[in-house]
Amino acid sequence: MGNGCCFGDAGGRTAVGGGGGQYKHHNDGPNDAVSFFLKSHGYHGLFSQIELSLSASSLRDRDVLSKSDPMAVIYIRGRNGRLEELGRTEVVLNSLDPTWITKVNVTYHFEIVQTLVFRVFDVDTQFHNVDVQMLKLDEQQFLGEASCALSEIVTRSNGLLTLDLAHREENLKAAHSGSYGKLTVHAEESMNSKITTEMLLRCSDLENKDLFSKSDPFVVISKIAEGGIPIPICKTEVAKDNLDPAWNPVVLNIQQVGSKDSPLTIECFNFNSNGKHDLIGKIDKSLVDLENIHMSQSGANLYLPAPTGHDYNNKVLKSQLFVDKFSESVQYTFLDYLAGGCELNFMVAIDFTASNGNPRLPDSLHYIDPSGRPNAYQKAILEIGGLLQFYDSDKRFPAWGFGARPIDGPVSHCFNLNGSKNYCEVEGIQGIMTAYTSALYNVSLAGPTLFGRVVTVAADIASKALAEGQQKYYVLLIITDGVITDLQETKDAIVKASDLPLSILIVGVGGADFKEMEFLDGDKGERLESTTGRVSSRDIVQFVPFRDIQGEEVSVAQTLLAELPTQFLTYMRTRDIKPKSMIL
């Protein structure tokens, strides 16, 4: 789910941006499915997938007791002049000269002038454990802005362009050129390889860089671009107090590296909370070299560069790098599965408990405004369903309500929204909206708020499709105004559902305290555990309070769906399910 956004004490000493084993939808490699998708949507010109890497120097220091904690945000200017956000980097702590790991992909069109805008922000300390996608930019300190055409970068022989950061665009005339530092952008055409390498790295006999404890080592892997420029592509986590560390698996796609023979620089640093990490040692190897190290079951010595820059004066260390595992596999992308005919099937469950208020009164969360202005429930349905509907061929969506008493019946914690006793599906997103409005006049709001039954019914549908050999993946949207009262029962149902092709999106509406909901979301890396002690096989839940994203740069759909391709790919890859078009 959400990534940690910082690299430092506040960021939990974890890997940042493109770290080992993390598959992010925006980093999935371009392939034939991308070309098919673009052409089917009217893009017939010359286009390529471009990967942008960013670094900055001499940034303004906006912190009093430490250096700024910068994050970069990349936009593209649309035909209407408005900016569309392409992506955000991670936050680098205590640095005025950051090199960001997170890459941003953009489709380059020869026949279009594509204006890119880069903005750098100093992220306040209180937000260091917040996913970067959830950060409200108006709450961060602005450090500078630059812009250029994508063609200006790709036409450079080394793919590098350095820009002066200035004040916000509307005040450029009043800005002093260069006073905000510089931003360097590196552009490289992405390769089409789906070959992925997984490695287990460890070191022995590292030099101790700390006075009162052992070193806290981590590894940075960089590829060497044209002109000898190092481009960081991966960081490991920090191994605390350890001179013989072994790190979690590192996963590299060949497209990140270039080829198996491309040179890589592997640097081992001692972590310092002030951002000034000590170089313990480094080594220059390609993937082929690392594979040979693994096969020989021996280590390779690290070295410290000579101050003069002459390689023959490098200091060879007794510290060694070992590769305990080296394996290769084909990693199909999200678009590969879609191109192969896999469908995403949308389902929705709506909270009809009495805490929502009388639907006939304007202060109710279920109030239907005569002016046509949608309430929070309707907004969530329109935004999430409006996006997912295009991935479902028949557009027939299961829709349920819970926490209400249907006419002449007991309180139900999963009833068909369309009023039918026999089937739960409705036609299209408009069908959900119509059934929702109708249900408000045909049920009595009651309670309590229980999720267990709804999750179980959705899981049964996914289980049946799986048993029939259908390549489908289900997405259940639950919209609620309150904290659930069957937390453990819901956990049990989610743990069971984690083995199925199912993801659960939860939107909290209203002003309730949703802290308990966060237990269902795996953003902090903790897996849910059932009553019997069984642990969920993967994270399938994403929760967001609707109030946190209203009026911000990102929509509820962007926030909730950002992790869906990752959850989807985790399911497919761990079960070795190949796209149908790839099955011979």
Tab-separated table of C-alpha atoms in Angstrom, residues 110-506:
chain	number	residue	atom	x	y	z
A	110	PHE	CA	7.552	13.886	-31.484
A	111	GLU	CA	4.728	15.951	-32.945
A	112	ILE	CA	3.666	17.703	-29.721
A	113	VAL	CA	5.384	20.388	-27.635
A	114	GLN	CA	5.224	18.899	-24.151
A	115	THR	CA	5.958	21.472	-21.457
A	116	LEU	CA	7.127	20.032	-18.149
A	117	VAL	CA	6.983	21.974	-14.887
A	118	PHE	CA	9.063	20.949	-11.869
A	119	ARG	CA	8.317	22.227	-8.376
A	120	VAL	CA	10.416	21.526	-5.301
A	121	PHE	CA	8.972	21.631	-1.783
A	122	ASP	CA	10.413	21.380	1.717
A	123	VAL	CA	8.239	18.809	3.496
A	124	ASP	CA	7.502	19.743	7.097
A	125	THR	CA	8.683	17.317	9.794
A	126	GLN	CA	5.146	16.516	10.934
A	127	PHE	CA	4.437	14.972	7.507
A	128	HIS	CA	7.513	12.733	7.257
A	129	ASN	CA	5.519	9.550	7.833
A	130	VAL	CA	2.750	10.495	5.389
A	131	ASP	CA	2.615	8.880	1.947
A	132	VAL	CA	3.875	11.479	-0.536
A	133	GLN	CA	0.721	11.101	-2.623
A	134	MET	CA	-1.345	12.252	0.365
A	135	LEU	CA	0.731	15.367	1.099
A	136	LYS	CA	-1.112	18.667	0.733
A	137	LEU	CA	1.281	20.830	-1.220
A	138	ASP	CA	-0.069	24.099	0.149
A	139	GLU	CA	1.083	22.957	3.601
A	140	GLN	CA	4.699	22.543	2.450
A	141	GLN	CA	7.372	25.220	1.984
A	142	PHE	CA	7.923	26.119	-1.678
A	143	LEU	CA	11.606	25.930	-2.667
A	144	GLY	CA	11.542	26.733	-6.368
A	145	GLU	CA	10.156	26.006	-9.814
A	146	ALA	CA	11.565	25.351	-13.282
A	147	SER	CA	10.084	24.419	-16.646
A	148	CYS	CA	11.213	23.202	-20.038
A	149	ALA	CA	9.980	21.290	-23.056
A	150	LEU	CA	10.541	17.533	-22.928
A	151	SER	CA	12.209	17.827	-26.331
A	152	GLU	CA	14.870	20.100	-24.774
A	153	ILE	CA	15.991	17.187	-22.594
A	154	VAL	CA	15.762	14.283	-25.027
A	155	THR	CA	17.737	16.168	-27.688
A	156	ARG	CA	20.739	16.571	-25.375
A	157	SER	CA	23.524	14.121	-26.247
A	158	ASN	CA	23.762	12.923	-22.633
A	159	GLY	CA	20.059	13.344	-21.849
A	160	LEU	CA	20.906	15.904	-19.149
A	161	LEU	CA	19.466	19.381	-18.733
A	162	THR	CA	20.183	21.692	-15.786
A	163	LEU	CA	17.604	24.374	-15.037
A	164	ASP	CA	17.632	27.367	-12.715
A	165	LEU	CA	14.971	27.146	-10.038
A	166	ALA	CA	12.997	30.351	-9.590
A	167	HIS	CA	9.916	31.652	-7.823
A	168	ARG	CA	6.456	30.446	-8.782
A	169	GLU	CA	5.651	30.722	-12.454
A	170	GLU	CA	3.328	33.694	-12.132
A	171	ASN	CA	6.104	35.728	-10.487
A	172	LEU	CA	9.028	34.706	-12.687
A	173	LYS	CA	9.676	38.275	-13.823
A	174	ALA	CA	10.291	39.371	-10.267
A	175	ALA	CA	12.484	36.398	-9.399
A	176	HIS	CA	16.259	36.546	-9.203
A	177	SER	CA	17.672	33.937	-11.566
A	178	GLY	CA	19.613	31.184	-9.833
A	179	SER	CA	18.754	32.333	-6.324
A	180	TYR	CA	16.693	29.223	-5.655
A	181	GLY	CA	19.305	26.663	-6.716
A	182	LYS	CA	19.412	24.374	-9.721
A	183	LEU	CA	17.498	21.305	-10.859
A	184	THR	CA	19.050	18.671	-13.114
A	185	VAL	CA	16.803	16.405	-15.185
A	186	HIS	CA	18.039	13.213	-16.850
A	187	ALA	CA	15.883	11.601	-19.549
A	188	GLU	CA	16.341	8.078	-20.810
A	189	GLU	CA	14.199	6.019	-23.133
A	190	SER	CA	12.762	3.033	-21.285
A	191	MET	CA	13.566	-0.404	-22.583
A	192	ASN	CA	10.979	-3.073	-23.333
A	193	SER	CA	12.513	-5.847	-21.258
A	194	LYS	CA	10.341	-7.636	-18.723
A	195	ILE	CA	13.244	-9.643	-17.320
A	196	THR	CA	13.615	-9.009	-13.595
A	197	THR	CA	16.572	-9.937	-11.417
A	198	GLU	CA	16.218	-10.659	-7.700
A	199	MET	CA	19.311	-10.578	-5.502
A	200	LEU	CA	20.126	-11.081	-1.836
A	201	LEU	CA	23.107	-8.923	-0.915
A	202	ARG	CA	25.209	-9.011	2.218
A	203	CYS	CA	28.555	-7.633	3.351
A	204	SER	CA	31.213	-8.779	5.770
A	205	ASP	CA	33.824	-6.972	7.876
A	206	LEU	CA	32.519	-3.476	7.232
A	207	GLU	CA	34.484	-0.624	8.779
A	208	ASN	CA	32.854	0.881	11.855
A	209	LYS	CA	32.037	4.550	11.305
A	210	ASP	CA	30.263	5.242	14.634
A	211	LEU	CA	31.900	6.075	17.967
A	212	PHE	CA	29.468	4.573	20.457
A	213	SER	CA	27.840	1.828	18.389
A	214	LYS	CA	28.335	-0.117	15.200
A	215	SER	CA	27.670	1.273	11.745
A	216	ASP	CA	24.124	1.350	10.352
A	217	PRO	CA	24.800	0.297	6.738
A	218	PHE	CA	22.615	0.562	3.661
A	219	VAL	CA	23.337	0.083	-0.028
A	220	VAL	CA	22.661	2.360	-2.989
A	221	ILE	CA	22.814	0.867	-6.492
A	222	SER	CA	23.351	3.264	-9.392
A	223	LYS	CA	23.544	2.723	-13.119
A	224	ILE	CA	26.120	4.618	-15.135
A	225	ALA	CA	24.591	6.745	-17.860
A	226	GLU	CA	26.399	8.220	-20.847
A	227	GLY	CA	29.300	10.420	-19.804
A	228	GLY	CA	29.847	8.397	-16.634
A	229	ILE	CA	26.958	10.007	-14.770
A	230	PRO	CA	25.653	7.811	-11.902
A	231	ILE	CA	21.845	7.520	-11.725
A	232	PRO	CA	20.600	5.920	-8.453
A	233	ILE	CA	18.018	3.214	-9.119
A	234	CYS	CA	17.655	1.379	-5.819
A	235	LYS	CA	18.254	1.643	-2.072
A	236	THR	CA	18.113	-1.063	0.546
A	237	GLU	CA	16.810	-0.610	4.046
A	238	VAL	CA	19.182	0.337	6.874
A	239	ALA	CA	20.689	-2.528	8.891
A	240	LYS	CA	21.073	-1.097	12.389
A	241	ASP	CA	24.286	-1.744	14.394
A	242	ASN	CA	25.655	-4.354	12.024
A	243	LEU	CA	29.089	-4.773	10.437
A	244	ASP	CA	28.051	-8.003	8.676
A	245	PRO	CA	24.651	-6.980	7.288
A	246	ALA	CA	22.287	-8.920	5.064
A	247	TRP	CA	19.525	-6.902	3.400
A	248	ASN	CA	16.069	-7.717	2.127
A	249	PRO	CA	15.839	-8.862	-1.512
A	250	VAL	CA	16.721	-6.296	-4.167
A	251	VAL	CA	14.634	-6.517	-7.340
A	252	LEU	CA	15.857	-4.821	-10.518
A	253	ASN	CA	14.185	-4.757	-13.899
A	254	ILE	CA	16.548	-4.928	-16.851
A	255	GLN	CA	14.945	-1.724	-18.148
A	256	GLN	CA	16.201	0.049	-15.005
A	257	VAL	CA	19.734	-1.176	-15.622
A	258	GLY	CA	19.985	-1.098	-19.428
A	259	SER	CA	21.421	-4.585	-19.936
A	260	LYS	CA	23.084	-7.312	-17.925
A	261	ASP	CA	26.463	-6.004	-19.085
A	262	SER	CA	25.773	-2.384	-18.157
A	263	PRO	CA	28.071	-1.071	-15.411
A	264	LEU	CA	26.611	-0.584	-11.956
A	265	THR	CA	28.066	1.138	-8.915
A	266	ILE	CA	27.187	-0.417	-5.572
A	267	GLU	CA	27.899	1.891	-2.643
A	268	CYS	CA	27.628	0.994	1.033
A	269	PHE	CA	26.918	3.925	3.366
A	270	ASN	CA	26.648	4.377	7.105
A	271	PHE	CA	23.328	6.019	7.875
A	272	ASN	CA	23.354	9.357	9.723
A	273	SER	CA	20.173	11.172	10.715
A	274	ASN	CA	21.628	14.514	9.621
A	275	GLY	CA	21.622	13.321	6.009
A	276	LYS	CA	25.421	13.198	5.712
A	277	HIS	CA	25.902	9.460	5.194
A	278	ASP	CA	29.460	8.084	5.416
A	279	LEU	CA	30.745	6.046	2.489
A	280	ILE	CA	31.964	2.723	3.919
A	281	GLY	CA	33.008	1.270	0.590
A	282	LYS	CA	31.923	0.694	-2.991
A	283	ILE	CA	32.307	-1.728	-5.867
A	284	ASP	CA	31.714	-1.503	-9.629
A	285	LYS	CA	29.999	-4.534	-11.125
A	286	SER	CA	27.474	-5.412	-13.812
A	287	LEU	CA	24.624	-7.868	-13.311
A	288	VAL	CA	26.772	-10.449	-15.108
A	289	ASP	CA	29.557	-9.836	-12.583
A	290	LEU	CA	27.142	-10.111	-9.658
A	291	GLU	CA	25.798	-13.385	-11.062
A	292	ASN	CA	29.368	-14.710	-11.248
A	293	ILE	CA	29.964	-13.685	-7.630
A	294	HIS	CA	26.885	-15.654	-6.667
A	295	MET	CA	27.956	-18.726	-8.637
A	296	SER	CA	31.476	-18.657	-7.164
A	297	GLN	CA	30.040	-18.439	-3.619
A	298	SER	CA	32.851	-16.044	-2.771
A	299	GLY	CA	32.957	-12.352	-1.951
A	300	ALA	CA	34.323	-9.352	-3.831
A	301	ASN	CA	36.301	-6.672	-2.023
A	302	LEU	CA	34.960	-3.160	-1.639
A	303	TYR	CA	37.209	-0.161	-2.149
A	304	LEU	CA	37.425	3.508	-1.241
A	305	PRO	CA	38.080	5.906	-4.142
A	306	ALA	CA	41.423	7.655	-4.170
A	307	PRO	CA	41.262	11.391	-3.368
A	308	THR	CA	43.139	12.093	-6.598
A	309	GLY	CA	40.567	10.332	-8.732
A	310	HIS	CA	43.101	7.865	-10.156
A	311	ASP	CA	41.758	4.303	-10.014
A	312	TYR	CA	45.192	2.789	-9.359
A	313	ASN	CA	45.313	4.641	-6.032
A	314	ASN	CA	41.979	3.242	-4.815
A	315	LYS	CA	42.155	1.725	-1.350
A	316	VAL	CA	41.069	-1.941	-1.445
A	317	LEU	CA	39.272	-2.909	1.760
A	318	LYS	CA	38.938	-6.207	3.583
A	319	SER	CA	35.189	-5.626	3.498
A	320	GLN	CA	33.468	-7.898	0.980
A	321	LEU	CA	30.188	-8.034	-0.904
A	322	PHE	CA	28.400	-11.387	-1.258
A	323	VAL	CA	25.456	-12.266	-3.506
A	324	ASP	CA	23.572	-15.038	-1.692
A	325	LYS	CA	20.829	-15.233	-4.310
A	326	PHE	CA	20.656	-14.323	-7.984
A	327	SER	CA	17.576	-15.274	-9.981
A	328	GLU	CA	15.855	-14.039	-13.120
A	329	SER	CA	12.213	-14.148	-14.092
A	330	VAL	CA	9.767	-12.578	-16.528
A	331	GLN	CA	7.589	-9.957	-14.840
A	332	TYR	CA	4.473	-9.222	-16.841
A	333	THR	CA	3.011	-5.762	-16.393
A	334	PHE	CA	-0.455	-4.590	-15.474
A	335	LEU	CA	-1.129	-3.667	-19.102
A	336	ASP	CA	0.002	-7.122	-20.253
A	337	TYR	CA	-2.835	-8.681	-18.266
A	338	LEU	CA	-5.373	-6.139	-19.545
A	339	ALA	CA	-4.235	-6.720	-23.116
A	340	GLY	CA	-4.654	-10.448	-22.463
A	341	GLY	CA	-8.332	-9.967	-21.644
A	342	CYS	CA	-8.213	-9.880	-17.850
A	343	GLU	CA	-11.068	-7.781	-16.451
A	344	LEU	CA	-11.450	-5.688	-13.313
A	345	ASN	CA	-14.941	-6.166	-11.915
A	346	PHE	CA	-16.353	-3.367	-9.756
A	347	MET	CA	-18.573	-3.998	-6.713
A	348	VAL	CA	-19.953	-1.500	-4.183
A	349	ALA	CA	-21.388	-1.665	-0.652
A	350	ILE	CA	-23.050	1.372	0.960
A	351	ASP	CA	-23.525	2.151	4.674
A	352	PHE	CA	-27.191	2.726	5.586
A	353	THR	CA	-26.741	2.947	9.366
A	354	ALA	CA	-28.726	5.532	11.329
A	355	SER	CA	-25.601	7.548	12.184
A	356	ASN	CA	-25.755	8.956	8.638
A	357	GLY	CA	-28.778	11.030	9.660
A	358	ASN	CA	-32.283	11.281	8.208
A	359	PRO	CA	-31.881	11.244	4.384
A	360	ARG	CA	-34.681	13.783	4.067
A	361	LEU	CA	-32.755	16.434	6.037
A	362	PRO	CA	-29.958	18.562	4.530
A	363	ASP	CA	-27.489	17.693	7.314
A	364	SER	CA	-27.661	13.974	6.462
A	365	LEU	CA	-24.759	12.328	4.671
A	366	HIS	CA	-27.414	10.624	2.516
A	367	TYR	CA	-29.260	13.819	1.616
A	368	ILE	CA	-30.148	14.010	-2.079
A	369	ASP	CA	-29.740	17.663	-3.036
A	370	PRO	CA	-32.514	18.834	-5.416
A	371	SER	CA	-29.918	21.004	-7.194
A	372	GLY	CA	-28.146	17.842	-8.323
A	373	ARG	CA	-25.042	18.379	-6.229
A	374	PRO	CA	-23.835	14.879	-5.269
A	375	ASN	CA	-23.365	13.885	-1.639
A	376	ALA	CA	-20.175	12.147	-0.456
A	377	TYR	CA	-21.569	8.662	-1.198
A	378	GLN	CA	-22.502	9.664	-4.733
A	379	LYS	CA	-19.125	11.345	-5.305
A	380	ALA	CA	-17.243	8.210	-4.274
A	381	ILE	CA	-19.399	5.999	-6.527
A	382	LEU	CA	-18.997	8.332	-9.495
A	383	GLU	CA	-15.239	8.766	-9.096
A	384	ILE	CA	-14.233	5.174	-8.344
A	385	GLY	CA	-16.887	3.440	-10.412
A	386	GLY	CA	-16.542	5.952	-13.213
A	387	LEU	CA	-12.915	4.926	-13.656
A	388	LEU	CA	-13.229	1.170	-13.107
A	389	GLN	CA	-16.260	0.725	-15.373
A	390	PHE	CA	-14.050	0.767	-18.467
A	391	TYR	CA	-12.250	-2.391	-17.356
A	392	ASP	CA	-15.462	-4.457	-17.142
A	393	SER	CA	-16.919	-5.635	-20.459
A	394	ASP	CA	-20.563	-6.153	-19.449
A	395	LYS	CA	-20.695	-3.255	-16.945
A	396	ARG	CA	-23.021	-5.157	-14.643
A	397	PHE	CA	-22.007	-4.339	-11.086
A	398	PRO	CA	-22.970	-6.086	-7.826
A	399	ALA	CA	-24.303	-3.422	-5.434
A	400	TRP	CA	-25.265	-3.902	-1.792
A	401	GLY	CA	-26.356	-1.943	1.238
A	402	PHE	CA	-25.736	-2.767	4.896
A	403	GLY	CA	-26.877	-1.605	8.326
A	404	ALA	CA	-30.562	-1.016	7.414
A	405	ARG	CA	-33.955	-2.672	7.773
A	406	PRO	CA	-35.605	-3.374	4.399
A	407	ILE	CA	-39.396	-3.149	4.249
A	408	ASP	CA	-41.023	-5.922	6.316
A	409	GLY	CA	-37.695	-7.446	7.291
A	410	PRO	CA	-35.042	-7.539	10.009
A	411	VAL	CA	-31.855	-5.456	9.971
A	412	SER	CA	-29.623	-6.682	7.164
A	413	HIS	CA	-25.866	-6.358	6.914
A	414	CYS	CA	-25.845	-7.190	3.205
A	415	PHE	CA	-28.935	-6.587	1.090
A	416	ASN	CA	-29.225	-6.106	-2.660
A	417	LEU	CA	-29.335	-2.405	-3.434
A	418	ASN	CA	-31.770	-2.959	-6.313
A	419	GLY	CA	-34.398	-4.426	-3.967
A	420	SER	CA	-34.284	-7.864	-5.601
A	421	LYS	CA	-34.154	-11.008	-3.497
A	422	ASN	CA	-32.551	-13.022	-6.311
A	423	TYR	CA	-29.767	-10.980	-7.907
A	424	CYS	CA	-27.464	-8.153	-6.859
A	425	GLU	CA	-26.255	-6.676	-10.152
A	426	VAL	CA	-27.268	-3.342	-11.668
A	427	GLU	CA	-26.603	-1.876	-15.112
A	428	GLY	CA	-23.721	0.575	-15.182
A	429	ILE	CA	-22.725	3.336	-12.795
A	430	GLN	CA	-26.021	5.091	-13.375
A	431	GLY	CA	-27.733	1.881	-12.297
A	432	ILE	CA	-25.866	2.053	-8.971
A	433	MET	CA	-26.868	5.693	-8.523
A	434	THR	CA	-30.524	4.955	-9.264
A	435	ALA	CA	-30.612	1.909	-6.966
A	436	TYR	CA	-28.932	3.924	-4.184
A	437	THR	CA	-31.482	6.739	-4.386
A	438	SER	CA	-34.375	4.265	-4.501
A	439	ALA	CA	-33.066	2.348	-1.487
A	440	LEU	CA	-33.046	5.515	0.629
A	441	TYR	CA	-36.838	5.602	0.339
A	442	ASN	CA	-37.373	1.873	0.822
A	443	VAL	CA	-35.273	0.998	3.885
A	444	SER	CA	-35.104	2.199	7.457
A	445	LEU	CA	-31.650	3.250	8.603
A	446	ALA	CA	-30.526	1.159	11.556
A	447	GLY	CA	-27.203	-0.378	12.656
A	448	PRO	CA	-24.673	-1.400	13.865
A	449	THR	CA	-21.853	-0.992	11.274
A	450	LEU	CA	-20.702	-4.460	10.226
A	451	PHE	CA	-18.404	-5.229	7.277
A	452	GLY	CA	-17.869	-8.969	7.704
A	453	ARG	CA	-20.910	-10.127	5.758
A	454	VAL	CA	-20.301	-7.811	2.792
A	455	VAL	CA	-16.652	-8.869	2.489
A	456	THR	CA	-17.646	-12.540	2.667
A	457	VAL	CA	-20.289	-12.190	-0.080
A	458	ALA	CA	-17.832	-10.359	-2.358
A	459	ALA	CA	-15.180	-13.001	-1.672
A	460	ASP	CA	-17.652	-15.755	-2.610
A	461	ILE	CA	-18.150	-14.147	-6.033
A	462	ALA	CA	-14.379	-13.912	-6.573
A	463	SER	CA	-13.936	-17.505	-5.406
A	464	LYS	CA	-16.547	-18.778	-7.857
A	465	ALA	CA	-14.900	-16.991	-10.792
A	466	LEU	CA	-11.531	-18.422	-9.770
A	467	ALA	CA	-12.953	-21.944	-9.591
A	468	GLU	CA	-14.380	-21.522	-13.098
A	469	GLY	CA	-10.969	-20.539	-14.458
A	470	GLN	CA	-11.971	-16.982	-15.341
A	471	GLN	CA	-9.153	-14.427	-15.395
A	472	LYS	CA	-10.962	-11.714	-13.470
A	473	TYR	CA	-9.990	-9.485	-10.583
A	474	TYR	CA	-12.609	-7.942	-8.287
A	475	VAL	CA	-12.587	-4.540	-6.609
A	476	LEU	CA	-15.018	-3.971	-3.717
A	477	LEU	CA	-15.715	-0.350	-2.753
A	478	ILE	CA	-17.155	0.085	0.769
A	479	ILE	CA	-18.428	3.565	1.667
A	480	THR	CA	-19.134	4.138	5.356
A	481	ASP	CA	-19.666	6.914	7.880
A	482	GLY	CA	-18.596	5.080	11.008
A	483	VAL	CA	-16.174	2.768	12.710
A	484	ILE	CA	-17.020	-0.906	12.326
A	485	THR	CA	-18.136	-2.858	15.383
A	486	ASP	CA	-17.184	-6.293	14.047
A	487	LEU	CA	-13.464	-5.580	13.671
A	488	GLN	CA	-12.262	-9.116	14.343
A	489	GLU	CA	-14.940	-10.723	12.160
A	490	THR	CA	-13.966	-8.343	9.372
A	491	LYS	CA	-10.294	-9.223	9.857
A	492	ASP	CA	-11.176	-12.920	9.566
A	493	ALA	CA	-13.054	-12.292	6.312
A	494	ILE	CA	-10.219	-10.168	4.870
A	495	VAL	CA	-7.534	-12.727	5.776
A	496	LYS	CA	-9.556	-15.396	3.987
A	497	ALA	CA	-10.143	-13.103	0.989
A	498	SER	CA	-6.421	-12.290	0.669
A	499	ASP	CA	-5.984	-15.591	-1.187
A	500	LEU	CA	-8.542	-14.527	-3.813
A	501	PRO	CA	-8.445	-12.087	-6.777
A	502	LEU	CA	-9.977	-9.292	-4.710
A	503	SER	CA	-9.046	-5.822	-3.446
A	504	ILE	CA	-11.093	-3.768	-0.986
A	505	LEU	CA	-11.307	0.026	-1.114
A	506	ILE	CA	-12.851	1.775	1.898
